Short mmCIF file of C-alpha atoms in Angstrom, two decimals:
data_model
loop_
_atom_site.label_atom_id
_atom_site.label_comp_id
_atom_site.label_asym_id
_atom_site.label_seq_id
_atom_site.Cartn_x
_atom_site.Cartn_y
_atom_site.Cartn_z
CA UNK A 134 -0.96 -21.17 -13.55
CA UNK A 135 1.76 -21.70 -10.93
CA UNK A 136 2.30 -18.41 -9.14
CA UNK A 137 4.86 -17.41 -6.49
CA UNK A 138 3.78 -14.43 -4.34
CA UNK A 139 6.69 -12.54 -2.70
CA UNK A 140 6.64 -10.13 0.12
CA UNK A 141 9.17 -9.26 2.79
CA UNK A 142 6.54 -10.01 5.54
CA UNK A 143 3.79 -12.60 5.75
CA UNK A 144 1.24 -11.32 8.24
CA UNK A 145 -1.10 -8.25 8.00
CA UNK A 146 1.54 -5.63 8.86
CA UNK A 147 0.32 -3.19 6.30
CA UNK A 148 -1.26 -2.56 2.83
CA UNK A 149 1.15 -4.45 0.87
CA UNK A 150 0.75 -7.53 3.19
CA UNK A 151 -3.08 -7.33 2.87
CA UNK A 152 -2.92 -7.02 -0.88
CA UNK A 153 -0.50 -9.89 -1.05
CA UNK A 154 -2.51 -12.21 1.06
CA UNK A 155 -5.82 -11.22 -0.65
CA UNK A 156 -4.10 -11.96 -4.10
CA UNK A 157 -2.94 -15.32 -2.74
CA UNK A 158 -6.37 -16.38 -1.78
CA UNK A 159 -8.01 -15.19 -4.85
CA UNK A 160 -5.69 -17.23 -7.08
CA UNK A 161 -6.21 -20.28 -4.89
CA UNK A 162 -10.00 -19.93 -4.81
CA UNK A 163 -9.88 -19.90 -8.60
CA UNK A 164 -7.68 -23.03 -9.08
CA UNK A 165 -4.21 -21.84 -9.39
CA UNK A 166 -1.26 -23.25 -7.57
CA UNK A 167 0.32 -20.59 -5.26
CA UNK A 168 3.33 -20.51 -3.22
CA UNK A 169 4.75 -17.76 -0.92
CA UNK A 170 8.19 -16.44 -0.08
CA UNK A 171 8.96 -14.04 2.74
CA UNK A 172 11.62 -13.34 5.31
CA UNK A 173 11.40 -15.41 8.44
CA UNK A 174 9.65 -13.55 11.20
CA UNK A 175 8.11 -14.25 14.54
CA UNK A 176 4.76 -12.68 13.49
CA UNK A 177 4.44 -14.64 10.05
CA UNK A 178 1.33 -16.74 9.58
CA UNK A 179 2.14 -20.25 9.53
CA UNK A 180 2.84 -21.52 5.96
CA UNK A 181 3.90 -24.76 4.32
CA UNK A 182 6.42 -22.87 2.22
CA UNK A 183 8.24 -21.28 5.28
CA UNK A 184 11.08 -23.75 4.81
CA UNK A 185 12.14 -21.74 1.86
CA UNK A 186 12.11 -18.39 3.70
CA UNK A 187 15.46 -16.73 4.23
CA UNK A 188 16.53 -15.90 7.84
CA UNK A 189 15.42 -12.70 9.59
CA UNK A 190 17.81 -9.83 9.30
CA UNK A 191 17.70 -6.51 11.26
CA UNK A 192 19.25 -3.12 10.68
CA UNK A 193 19.46 -2.55 14.47
CA UNK A 194 21.98 -4.43 16.77
CA UNK A 195 25.59 -4.86 16.43
CA UNK A 196 27.94 -4.66 13.63
CA UNK A 197 27.59 -8.34 12.59
CA UNK A 198 23.80 -7.99 12.36
CA UNK A 199 24.03 -4.94 10.29
CA UNK A 200 26.41 -6.53 7.93
CA UNK A 201 23.92 -9.54 7.45
CA UNK A 202 21.34 -7.07 6.72
CA UNK A 203 23.52 -4.92 4.34
CA UNK A 204 24.42 -8.20 2.25
CA UNK A 205 20.65 -9.21 2.18
CA UNK A 206 20.11 -5.72 0.69
CA UNK A 207 22.62 -6.28 -1.90
CA UNK A 208 21.16 -9.56 -2.80
CA UNK A 209 23.83 -11.91 -1.27
CA UNK A 210 23.54 -14.70 1.22
CA UNK A 211 20.84 -17.12 2.02
CA UNK A 212 18.13 -15.20 0.13
CA UNK A 213 19.76 -16.47 -3.11
CA UNK A 214 19.98 -20.06 -2.01
CA UNK A 215 16.36 -19.98 -0.62
CA UNK A 216 14.91 -18.55 -3.77
CA UNK A 217 16.95 -20.87 -6.06
CA UNK A 218 15.47 -23.86 -4.12
CA UNK A 219 12.02 -22.46 -4.15
CA UNK A 220 12.09 -21.86 -8.01
CA UNK A 221 13.50 -25.39 -8.73
CA UNK A 222 10.95 -27.11 -6.40
CA UNK A 223 7.77 -25.13 -7.32
CA UNK A 224 8.72 -24.06 -10.89
CA UNK A 225 6.39 -20.96 -11.27
CA UNK A 226 5.20 -19.51 -14.28
CA UNK A 227 4.71 -16.09 -12.74
CA UNK A 228 6.61 -14.56 -9.95
CA UNK A 229 4.56 -11.78 -8.55
CA UNK A 230 6.52 -9.40 -6.24
CA UNK A 231 5.20 -6.79 -3.78
CA UNK A 232 7.54 -5.17 -1.33
CA UNK A 233 10.91 -7.09 -1.30
CA UNK A 234 13.63 -4.38 -0.74
CA UNK A 235 16.08 -4.54 2.15
CA UNK A 236 14.44 -7.58 3.99
CA UNK A 237 14.42 -9.56 1.02
CA UNK A 238 15.95 -8.35 -2.27
CA UNK A 239 15.37 -7.61 -6.02
CA UNK A 240 17.89 -10.54 -6.47
CA UNK A 241 14.40 -12.50 -6.44
CA UNK A 242 13.35 -10.81 -9.69
CA UNK A 243 16.77 -11.56 -11.35
CA UNK A 244 16.72 -15.15 -10.47
CA UNK A 245 13.03 -15.55 -11.60
CA UNK A 246 14.01 -13.89 -14.79
CA UNK A 247 16.78 -16.16 -15.41
CA UNK A 248 14.55 -19.02 -15.02
CA UNK A 249 12.26 -17.75 -17.73
CA UNK A 250 9.40 -16.82 -15.33
CA UNK A 251 7.18 -13.89 -16.07
CA UNK A 252 8.00 -11.18 -13.48
CA UNK A 253 5.21 -8.93 -12.24
CA UNK A 254 5.78 -6.46 -9.54
CA UNK A 255 3.25 -4.38 -7.78
CA UNK A 256 4.25 -1.11 -6.53
CA UNK A 257 2.90 -0.39 -3.00
CA UNK A 258 5.41 2.48 -2.35
CA UNK A 259 7.84 4.78 -4.25
CA UNK A 260 10.94 2.80 -3.40
CA UNK A 261 11.99 2.49 -7.10
CA UNK A 262 12.06 6.22 -7.51
CA UNK A 263 12.65 7.28 -3.86
CA UNK A 264 15.44 5.45 -1.83
CA UNK A 265 13.40 6.36 1.46
CA UNK A 266 10.17 5.04 0.18
CA UNK A 267 7.68 7.73 0.79
CA UNK A 268 8.67 10.87 -1.12
CA UNK A 269 8.55 12.87 2.14
CA UNK A 270 11.06 15.39 3.43
CA UNK A 271 10.43 16.98 6.86
CA UNK A 272 6.97 15.81 6.60
CA UNK A 273 5.95 17.37 3.38
CA UNK A 274 5.83 15.88 -0.19
CA UNK A 275 9.28 15.74 -1.96
CA UNK A 276 10.31 14.95 -5.39
CA UNK A 277 14.06 15.68 -5.27
CA UNK A 278 15.07 12.07 -5.78
CA UNK A 279 13.49 12.22 -9.34
CA UNK A 280 16.33 14.78 -10.26
CA UNK A 281 18.94 14.30 -7.63
CA UNK A 282 19.94 10.73 -7.12
CA UNK A 283 22.00 11.80 -4.06
CA UNK A 284 19.11 13.73 -2.32
CA UNK A 285 18.59 10.81 0.27
CA UNK A 286 22.15 11.33 1.54
CA UNK A 287 22.21 15.03 1.41
CA UNK A 288 18.75 15.50 3.30
CA UNK A 289 19.16 12.38 5.61
CA UNK A 290 15.57 11.63 5.08
CA UNK A 291 16.03 7.79 5.46
CA UNK A 292 15.16 7.58 9.19
CA UNK A 293 16.79 10.80 9.82
CA UNK A 294 20.23 9.09 9.48
CA UNK A 295 23.24 9.72 7.32
CA UNK A 296 24.47 6.10 7.56
CA UNK A 297 20.99 4.81 6.66
CA UNK A 298 20.77 7.48 3.73
CA UNK A 299 24.17 6.05 2.47
CA UNK A 300 22.96 2.45 2.58
CA UNK A 301 19.81 3.31 0.70
CA UNK A 302 21.85 5.08 -1.86
CA UNK A 303 24.16 2.13 -2.32
CA UNK A 304 21.04 -0.04 -2.68
CA UNK A 305 19.46 2.20 -5.44
CA UNK A 306 22.80 2.02 -7.32
CA UNK A 307 22.97 -1.82 -6.86
CA UNK A 308 19.31 -2.14 -7.95
CA UNK A 309 18.94 0.73 -10.50
CA UNK A 310 16.30 1.40 -12.95
CA UNK A 311 18.05 -0.39 -15.85
CA UNK A 312 18.81 -3.52 -13.75
CA UNK A 313 15.18 -3.66 -12.57
CA UNK A 314 13.63 -2.85 -15.96
CA UNK A 315 15.76 -5.78 -17.50
CA UNK A 316 14.36 -8.30 -15.18
CA UNK A 317 10.74 -7.29 -14.68
CA UNK A 318 8.03 -7.88 -17.42
CA UNK A 319 5.32 -5.66 -15.97
CA UNK A 320 5.10 -3.14 -13.01
CA UNK A 321 1.60 -3.00 -11.64
CA UNK A 322 0.84 0.61 -10.57
CA UNK A 323 -2.16 0.77 -8.15
CA UNK A 324 -3.10 4.12 -9.37
CA UNK A 325 -2.40 6.49 -12.19
CA UNK A 326 -0.41 8.81 -9.88
CA UNK A 327 2.08 6.19 -9.18
CA UNK A 328 2.47 5.42 -12.98
CA UNK A 329 3.26 9.14 -13.37
CA UNK A 330 5.89 9.24 -10.61
CA UNK A 331 7.54 6.14 -12.18
CA UNK A 332 7.66 7.84 -15.60
CA UNK A 333 8.92 10.89 -14.03
CA UNK A 334 11.84 8.59 -12.44
CA UNK A 335 12.65 7.33 -15.94
CA UNK A 336 10.83 4.18 -16.15
CA UNK A 337 9.48 2.89 -19.60
CA UNK A 338 5.80 3.66 -19.95
CA UNK A 339 5.48 0.41 -21.78
CA UNK A 340 6.00 -1.66 -18.82
CA UNK A 341 3.70 0.32 -16.36
CA UNK A 342 0.12 -1.10 -15.90
CA UNK A 343 -2.52 0.66 -13.95
CA UNK A 344 -4.65 -1.74 -11.74
CA UNK A 345 -6.28 -0.46 -8.67
CA UNK A 346 -6.33 -2.43 -5.36
CA UNK A 347 -9.43 -4.49 -4.69
CA UNK A 348 -11.75 -5.15 -1.76
CA UNK A 349 -11.69 -8.56 -0.50
CA UNK A 350 -14.71 -11.05 -0.74
CA UNK A 351 -15.41 -11.24 3.00
CA UNK A 352 -15.71 -7.46 3.24
CA UNK A 353 -17.69 -7.12 0.00
CA UNK A 354 -20.00 -9.70 1.28
CA UNK A 355 -20.50 -7.91 4.64
CA UNK A 356 -21.37 -4.85 2.67
CA UNK A 357 -23.81 -6.37 0.48
CA UNK A 358 -25.59 -8.12 3.33
CA UNK A 359 -25.69 -4.77 5.27
CA UNK A 360 -27.34 -2.78 2.60
CA UNK A 361 -25.29 0.32 2.34
CA UNK A 362 -28.31 2.61 1.73
CA UNK A 363 -29.52 2.43 5.37
CA UNK A 364 -28.26 2.70 8.95
CA UNK A 365 -26.44 6.07 8.47
CA UNK A 366 -25.42 7.89 11.47
CA UNK A 367 -25.10 11.71 11.75
CA UNK A 368 -21.28 11.66 12.21
CA UNK A 369 -18.21 11.43 10.04
CA UNK A 370 -15.38 9.16 10.69
CA UNK A 371 -11.58 8.84 10.07
CA UNK A 372 -10.36 5.21 9.98
CA UNK A 373 -6.54 4.44 9.75
CA UNK A 374 -3.16 5.06 11.33
CA UNK A 375 -2.64 8.10 13.66
CA UNK A 376 0.58 9.48 12.16
CA UNK A 377 1.78 12.74 10.86
CA UNK A 378 1.59 11.90 7.07
CA UNK A 379 -2.06 10.82 7.43
CA UNK A 380 -2.91 14.51 8.11
CA UNK A 381 -5.02 13.67 11.20
CA UNK A 382 -3.66 17.00 12.92
CA UNK A 383 -5.34 18.91 10.07
CA UNK A 384 -8.67 17.05 10.44
CA UNK A 385 -8.82 17.27 14.27
CA UNK A 386 -7.96 21.04 14.04
CA UNK A 387 -10.81 21.62 11.65
CA UNK A 388 -13.52 19.45 13.60
CA UNK A 389 -12.66 21.15 16.85
CA UNK A 390 -13.95 24.41 15.38
CA UNK A 391 -17.05 22.77 13.97
CA UNK A 392 -19.25 21.87 17.10
CA UNK A 393 -22.16 20.68 14.91
CA UNK A 394 -19.95 17.97 13.39
CA UNK A 395 -19.40 14.75 15.24
CA UNK A 396 -16.10 12.87 14.32
CA UNK A 397 -15.25 9.41 15.13
CA UNK A 398 -11.48 8.52 15.04
CA UNK A 399 -10.80 4.83 14.52
CA UNK A 400 -7.34 3.52 14.71
CA UNK A 401 -4.08 3.68 16.64
CA UNK A 402 -0.48 4.63 16.07
CA UNK A 403 2.55 6.74 17.33
CA UNK A 404 0.42 9.83 17.92
CA UNK A 405 -2.78 8.35 19.53
CA UNK A 406 -1.81 9.34 23.05
CA UNK A 407 -0.87 12.86 21.81
CA UNK A 408 -4.15 13.37 20.04
CA UNK A 409 -6.25 12.07 22.95
CA UNK A 410 -4.46 14.53 25.13
CA UNK A 411 -4.71 17.52 22.95
CA UNK A 412 -8.26 16.86 21.70
CA UNK A 413 -9.83 14.58 24.29
CA UNK A 414 -11.88 17.53 25.88
CA UNK A 415 -13.55 18.27 22.53
CA UNK A 416 -17.13 16.83 22.99
CA UNK A 417 -17.52 16.38 19.22
CA UNK A 418 -14.46 14.32 18.81
CA UNK A 419 -14.60 10.56 19.73
CA UNK A 420 -11.55 8.28 19.87
CA UNK A 421 -12.49 4.54 19.40
CA UNK A 422 -9.01 3.05 19.25
CA UNK A 423 -7.75 0.06 17.27
CA UNK A 424 -10.34 -2.44 15.85
CA UNK A 425 -10.60 -5.41 13.54
CA UNK A 426 -10.86 -5.12 9.90
CA UNK A 427 -14.45 -6.29 9.82
CA UNK A 428 -15.31 -3.72 12.69
CA UNK A 429 -13.50 -0.91 10.63
CA UNK A 430 -16.08 -1.68 7.80
CA UNK A 431 -18.89 -1.38 10.20
CA UNK A 432 -17.70 1.96 11.36
CA UNK A 433 -17.45 3.20 7.91
CA UNK A 434 -20.77 1.98 6.83
CA UNK A 435 -22.57 3.81 9.91
CA UNK A 436 -20.93 7.15 8.99
CA UNK A 437 -22.38 9.99 6.88
CA UNK A 438 -19.11 10.35 5.28
CA UNK A 439 -15.33 9.34 5.78
CA UNK A 440 -12.38 11.83 5.75
CA UNK A 441 -9.10 11.07 4.17
CA UNK A 442 -6.87 14.01 5.13
CA UNK A 443 -3.42 12.94 4.19
CA UNK A 444 -0.51 15.14 3.57
CA UNK A 445 1.53 12.84 1.66
CA UNK A 446 1.47 11.19 -1.75
CA UNK A 447 -1.08 8.26 -0.89
CA UNK A 448 -0.81 5.66 -3.45
CA UNK A 449 -4.13 3.92 -3.78
CA UNK A 450 -5.36 3.85 -0.31
CA UNK A 451 -7.67 0.80 0.51
CA UNK A 452 -9.40 3.04 3.12
CA UNK A 453 -10.90 5.06 0.15
CA UNK A 454 -11.75 1.88 -1.81
CA UNK A 455 -13.46 0.26 1.23
CA UNK A 456 -15.51 3.32 1.93
CA UNK A 457 -16.77 3.74 -1.43
CA UNK A 458 -17.68 0.12 -1.61
CA UNK A 459 -19.62 0.70 1.68
CA UNK A 460 -21.47 3.48 -0.01
CA UNK A 461 -19.89 6.04 2.12
CA UNK A 462 -18.96 9.34 0.29
CA UNK A 463 -15.29 10.47 0.85
CA UNK A 464 -14.00 13.76 1.80
CA UNK A 465 -10.36 13.40 0.52
CA UNK A 466 -7.32 15.39 0.34
CA UNK A 467 -6.39 16.50 -3.28
CA UNK A 468 -2.94 14.76 -3.16
CA UNK A 469 -1.32 11.66 -4.55
CA UNK A 470 -3.64 8.91 -5.79
CA UNK A 471 -6.78 10.17 -3.73
CA UNK A 472 -8.41 12.29 -6.26
CA UNK A 473 -8.57 9.70 -8.96
CA UNK A 474 -10.74 7.65 -6.88
CA UNK A 475 -13.41 10.20 -6.07
CA UNK A 476 -15.85 11.84 -8.44
CA UNK A 477 -18.83 14.25 -7.88
CA UNK A 478 -21.24 11.57 -7.25
CA UNK A 479 -18.89 9.87 -4.58
CA UNK A 480 -17.31 12.69 -2.64
CA UNK A 481 -15.42 15.87 -2.61
CA UNK A 482 -11.68 16.84 -2.32
CA UNK A 483 -9.94 19.70 -0.43
CA UNK A 484 -6.44 21.19 -0.38
CA UNK A 485 -4.08 18.87 1.53
CA UNK A 486 -3.01 20.38 4.91
CA UNK A 487 -5.51 23.30 4.76
CA UNK A 488 -7.79 23.55 7.70
CA UNK A 489 -10.22 25.95 6.04
CA UNK A 490 -10.51 23.98 2.87
CA UNK A 491 -11.17 20.80 4.87
CA UNK A 492 -13.81 22.59 6.92
CA UNK A 493 -15.56 23.97 4.06
CA UNK A 494 -15.44 20.41 2.19
CA UNK A 495 -16.70 18.62 5.12
CA UNK A 496 -19.47 20.87 5.99
CA UNK A 497 -20.80 20.67 2.24
CA UNK A 498 -20.51 16.69 2.47
CA UNK A 499 -22.31 16.42 5.68
CA UNK A 500 -25.27 18.59 4.50
CA UNK A 501 -25.63 16.86 1.00
CA UNK A 502 -27.96 14.06 0.47
CA UNK A 503 -25.79 11.16 -1.05
CA UNK A 504 -27.09 8.11 -2.92
CA UNK A 505 -25.22 5.75 -0.71
CA UNK A 506 -26.56 2.67 -2.78
CA UNK A 507 -25.47 3.99 -6.11
CA UNK A 508 -21.86 4.82 -4.71
CA UNK A 509 -21.61 1.26 -3.39
CA UNK A 510 -22.83 -0.48 -6.59
CA UNK A 511 -20.42 1.50 -8.73
CA UNK A 512 -17.41 0.87 -6.40
CA UNK A 513 -18.11 -2.77 -5.93
CA UNK A 514 -18.17 -3.23 -9.75
CA UNK A 515 -14.89 -1.18 -10.15
CA UNK A 516 -13.05 -2.57 -7.21
CA UNK A 517 -14.56 -5.94 -6.87
CA UNK A 518 -12.45 -9.06 -6.90
CA UNK A 519 -13.55 -10.41 -10.21
CA UNK A 520 -12.75 -7.35 -12.15
CA UNK A 521 -9.42 -7.23 -10.49
CA UNK A 522 -8.78 -10.91 -11.18
CA UNK A 523 -9.66 -10.57 -14.87
CA UNK A 524 -7.32 -7.71 -15.47
CA UNK A 525 -4.56 -9.28 -13.42
CA UNK A 526 -4.66 -12.56 -15.28
CA UNK A 527 -4.11 -10.23 -18.52
CA UNK A 528 -1.10 -8.98 -16.99
CA UNK A 529 0.19 -12.38 -15.91
CA UNK A 530 -0.51 -13.75 -19.50
CA UNK A 531 1.28 -10.85 -21.07
CA UNK A 532 -1.85 -9.92 -22.94
CA UNK A 533 -2.72 -6.76 -21.00
CA UNK A 534 -3.35 -3.28 -22.68
CA UNK A 535 -3.73 -1.51 -19.22
CA UNK A 536 -1.11 1.04 -19.41
CA UNK A 537 -3.58 3.55 -18.43
CA UNK A 538 -7.20 3.94 -17.37
#
C-alpha cells in the first residue's frame, strides 16, 4: 500500500508522535511506501517530504500571527495547497491521521476523502468530544462537553482563557461530528474507554475500532535479550511526566509514609523542581531525572513493580504497555483506559487520587511473588508489533471487525 502518515509535529514530542513514527517504520519495514506530513517546526526530524509541510503557525505573538493560526485551524491557507500537492504527487491508498487539529487541520481528512483515499484516524486524545483535548476541569476528570457544547467557553478550561475557549468552540463547530464522520472511514481507538467516550459524544459505533498501542521492535528486543524474569530490585518506580494530571502527588504522599518502600521517580516536567524541594528529604524517594527511552525500559525492568497514579482519563498509556512487556507488574489508578490493560496476573488497581487506596495496593504488590516471565510473554504477544500490524492492515483494507475486544 501507499500510506500517508499525518501528525502536526514530526519529532518525539509525545505519545502521538512516538506512535506515528513507530507506525511509519513498521510499514516501511514491511514493504509499504510511506510519506509523512506535518507542520514545519525547528525540532522536526529531517524528512524528504518536508517540502510539502505547511508553514509553522503559533497562537502566541501578535494579531497577524494569531490570525494565521486561526485560519489554519479553520482549514484555510497553505495547508490546503501543501496537502493537495502531496496527494497529487504521492497518490496514497490510505491517509492515516494522528493529532492534526489546530497546527494542521481536519481539512486534510476532507481533501483525502475527496480523492478517494481511505481515511483512518487514530485518536490519541479526546479532542473530537472535548475541545480542550483532556476532559479535565480544574484538575479533575470532566465530561461536561459530552452534554454541553459550550462548556469550553463557560468554564474557560482551554488554557484558562476565554479567548482560547471561544476559538476552540468555533473550531468544534467548523469540524463537528457530522463533518468528520462523513470524511473518515475508520476511527482507531487505542482502548475501549476511548471508544466509550466517542459513543457518548454521539459518534457512530460502526466506525470506531479498538486497537491498542504497540511496543516498538527495538524495545521489545531489548526486553527479550534482558530476560524479564531476572535482575529485579526491591524498589518500585514511576516513569513519566511530572505534572498534576499524572497523579505523582498522590504517589509521593503515599510513599513518604511507607519507609519500607523505596521509590525511584524517573522523568521530568513542570513540577520536577517542586517535587524535589517537597520530597527531596525523604530517604526512600529517589529522583532520577530525564532519561532516554532505552534507559527508561531498563529502569522499568529492574523494578519490582511500576506505579501509574494518574488522576485523569488516560487513553492507552504506553508506559503501562512497556511495563507489562518488560514483565513488570503495574499498580495502576482505576481510571480511563488503565484498568483494561491490567488483570489479576499482571497488576492491581486502586482508587485514583486516594492515598490510602494506593498505599494498600502498593504494599500488596510489593509483597507478592509475580511471574515476571509470564507477564512479559503475554504482553509481548498482545502488544507486539506483528499483532498490531495484522490488525491495522485489516482496518486499512476495510476488512476489519475490530469494533471491540
